[in-house]
XYZ file of C-alpha atoms in Angstrom:
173
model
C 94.775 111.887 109.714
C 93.797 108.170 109.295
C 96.534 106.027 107.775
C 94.263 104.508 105.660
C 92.439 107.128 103.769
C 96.120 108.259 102.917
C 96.881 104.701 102.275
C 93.491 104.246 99.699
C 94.022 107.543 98.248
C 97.540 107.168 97.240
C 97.478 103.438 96.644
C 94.366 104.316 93.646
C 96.737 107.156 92.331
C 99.280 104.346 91.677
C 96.845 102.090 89.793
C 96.342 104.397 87.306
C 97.098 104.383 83.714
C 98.703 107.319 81.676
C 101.434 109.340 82.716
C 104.218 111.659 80.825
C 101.777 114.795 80.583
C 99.056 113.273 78.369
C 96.116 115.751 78.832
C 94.401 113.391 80.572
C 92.962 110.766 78.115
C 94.362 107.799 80.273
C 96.589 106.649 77.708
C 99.910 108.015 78.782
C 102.714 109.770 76.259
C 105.077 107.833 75.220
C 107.936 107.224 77.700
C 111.014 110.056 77.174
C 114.297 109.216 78.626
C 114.503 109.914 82.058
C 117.792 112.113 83.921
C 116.297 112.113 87.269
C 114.372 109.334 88.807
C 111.335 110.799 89.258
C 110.512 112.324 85.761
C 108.544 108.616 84.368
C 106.009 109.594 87.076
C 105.504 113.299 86.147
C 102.479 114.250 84.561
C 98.688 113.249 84.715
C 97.647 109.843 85.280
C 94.075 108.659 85.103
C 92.908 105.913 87.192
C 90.786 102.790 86.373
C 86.611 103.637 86.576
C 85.355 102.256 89.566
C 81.851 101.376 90.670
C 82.655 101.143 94.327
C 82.234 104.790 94.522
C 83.818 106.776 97.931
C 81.722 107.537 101.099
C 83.047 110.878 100.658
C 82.584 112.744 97.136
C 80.143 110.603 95.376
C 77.338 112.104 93.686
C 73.251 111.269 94.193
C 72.212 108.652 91.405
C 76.578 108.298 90.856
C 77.076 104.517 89.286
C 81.168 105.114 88.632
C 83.997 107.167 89.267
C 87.614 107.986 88.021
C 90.544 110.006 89.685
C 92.659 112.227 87.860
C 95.850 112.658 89.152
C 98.859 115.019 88.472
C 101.861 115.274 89.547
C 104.548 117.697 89.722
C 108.358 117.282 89.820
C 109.953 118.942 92.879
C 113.821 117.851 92.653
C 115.036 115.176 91.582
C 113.300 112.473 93.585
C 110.615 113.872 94.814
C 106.745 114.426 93.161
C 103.755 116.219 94.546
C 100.745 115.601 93.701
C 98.551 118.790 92.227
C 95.474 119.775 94.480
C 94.617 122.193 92.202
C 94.568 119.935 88.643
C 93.971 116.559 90.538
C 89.647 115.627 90.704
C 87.447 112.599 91.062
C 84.725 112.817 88.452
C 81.036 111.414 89.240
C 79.219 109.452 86.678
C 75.553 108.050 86.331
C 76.489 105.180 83.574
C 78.741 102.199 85.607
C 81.298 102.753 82.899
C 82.750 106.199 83.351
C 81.139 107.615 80.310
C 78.868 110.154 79.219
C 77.897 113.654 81.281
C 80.039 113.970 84.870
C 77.596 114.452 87.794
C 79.892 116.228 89.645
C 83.787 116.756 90.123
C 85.699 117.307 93.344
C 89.558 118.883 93.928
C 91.383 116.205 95.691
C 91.474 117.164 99.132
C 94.871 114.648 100.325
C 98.633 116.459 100.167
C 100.924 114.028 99.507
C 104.913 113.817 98.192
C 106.748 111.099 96.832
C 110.040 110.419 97.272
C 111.928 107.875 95.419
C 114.637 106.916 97.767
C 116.154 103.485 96.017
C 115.425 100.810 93.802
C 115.257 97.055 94.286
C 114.422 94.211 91.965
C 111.503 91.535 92.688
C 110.306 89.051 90.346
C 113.294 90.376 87.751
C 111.563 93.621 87.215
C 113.341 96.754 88.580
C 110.799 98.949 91.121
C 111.008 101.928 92.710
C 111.729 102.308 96.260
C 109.008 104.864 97.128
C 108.475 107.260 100.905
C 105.048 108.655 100.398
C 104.115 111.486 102.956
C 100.915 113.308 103.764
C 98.856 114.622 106.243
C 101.070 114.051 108.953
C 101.496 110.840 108.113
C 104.155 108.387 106.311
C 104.205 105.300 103.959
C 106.441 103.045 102.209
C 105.524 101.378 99.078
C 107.273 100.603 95.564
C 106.252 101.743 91.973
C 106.576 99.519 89.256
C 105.994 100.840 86.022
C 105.140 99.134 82.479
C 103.525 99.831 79.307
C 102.203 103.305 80.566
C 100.555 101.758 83.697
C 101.728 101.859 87.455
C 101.918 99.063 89.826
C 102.527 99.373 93.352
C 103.214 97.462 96.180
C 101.357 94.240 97.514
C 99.861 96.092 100.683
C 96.642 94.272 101.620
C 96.383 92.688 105.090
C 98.757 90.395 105.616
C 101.428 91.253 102.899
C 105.013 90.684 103.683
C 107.444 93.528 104.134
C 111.231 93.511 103.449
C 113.677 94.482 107.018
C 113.308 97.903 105.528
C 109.880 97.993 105.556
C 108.670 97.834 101.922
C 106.338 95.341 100.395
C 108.303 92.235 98.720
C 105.737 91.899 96.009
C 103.994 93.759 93.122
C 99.928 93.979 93.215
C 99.682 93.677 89.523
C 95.431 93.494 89.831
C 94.627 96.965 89.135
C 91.450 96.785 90.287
């Protein structure tokens, strides 16, 4: 399993925006207090609409798409995310809007494990190990006003002695 289709797929479910069980509408619930260190990411997030639609999944005449994601708490630091609730939906308008040309299950297993915290820039992230078809990441989660950041992981980004990235993407695209 290619590390970077894990990489794309995951990296997309942290851009999104929502969270805390919303039902979906992309706006997220409003934050409760947390016990474990997992439970801000439980829930459905909804990622940004994108026009560069996937080689794999798009529909004929598709102009956008948008991931759902959900995830499921399985102990205290550790997510899954939902094959059977998480879809990418196919749109003809570039926007995300009006009737869905066709929606696909997610098709990537994946777990994440918080396994520490660290602070860059002043703001407090998640130490994250994602793992998935056969294959393992590192990253961090940064979360604020409903929306996820994750780690600056493009080509050339610079990695702590641990192996996680030492800056936020905060781009969302």
């Amino acid at each position: 399993f290619p590390v970077t289709i894990l990489q794309e797929a995951l990296c997309v479910a942290l851009t999104g925006c929502g969270g805390g069980g919303d039902g979906g509408d992309g706006k997220g619930a409003a934050a409760l207090p947390s016990a474990d260190p997992v439970d801000k990411y439980v829930g459905v997030w909804e990622d940004l609409c994108s026009q560069e639609l996937s080689e794999e999944g798009s529909s004929p005449g598709a102009a956008s798409e948008r991931a759902t994601f959900v995830f499921v708490k399985q102990t205290s630091s550790k997510i899954r995310l939902d094959l059977s609730k998480s879809k990418v939906q196919s749109y003809a308008a570039t926007d995300c809007s009006g009737s869905v040309l066709s929606s696909q299950a997610m098709a990537v297993e994946a777990e994440f494990t918080v396994v520490g915290q660290k602070t860059i820039d002043g703001k407090l992230v998640d130490k994250i190990a994602i793992t998935g078809g056969g294959t393992s990441l590192k990253d961090i989660v940064y979360l604020s006003l409903d929306k996820l950041y994750y780690g600056a992981t493009d080509d050339g980004a610079v990695v702590d002695a641990e192996g996680y990235p030492i800056a936020i993407d905060t781009t969302l695209s």
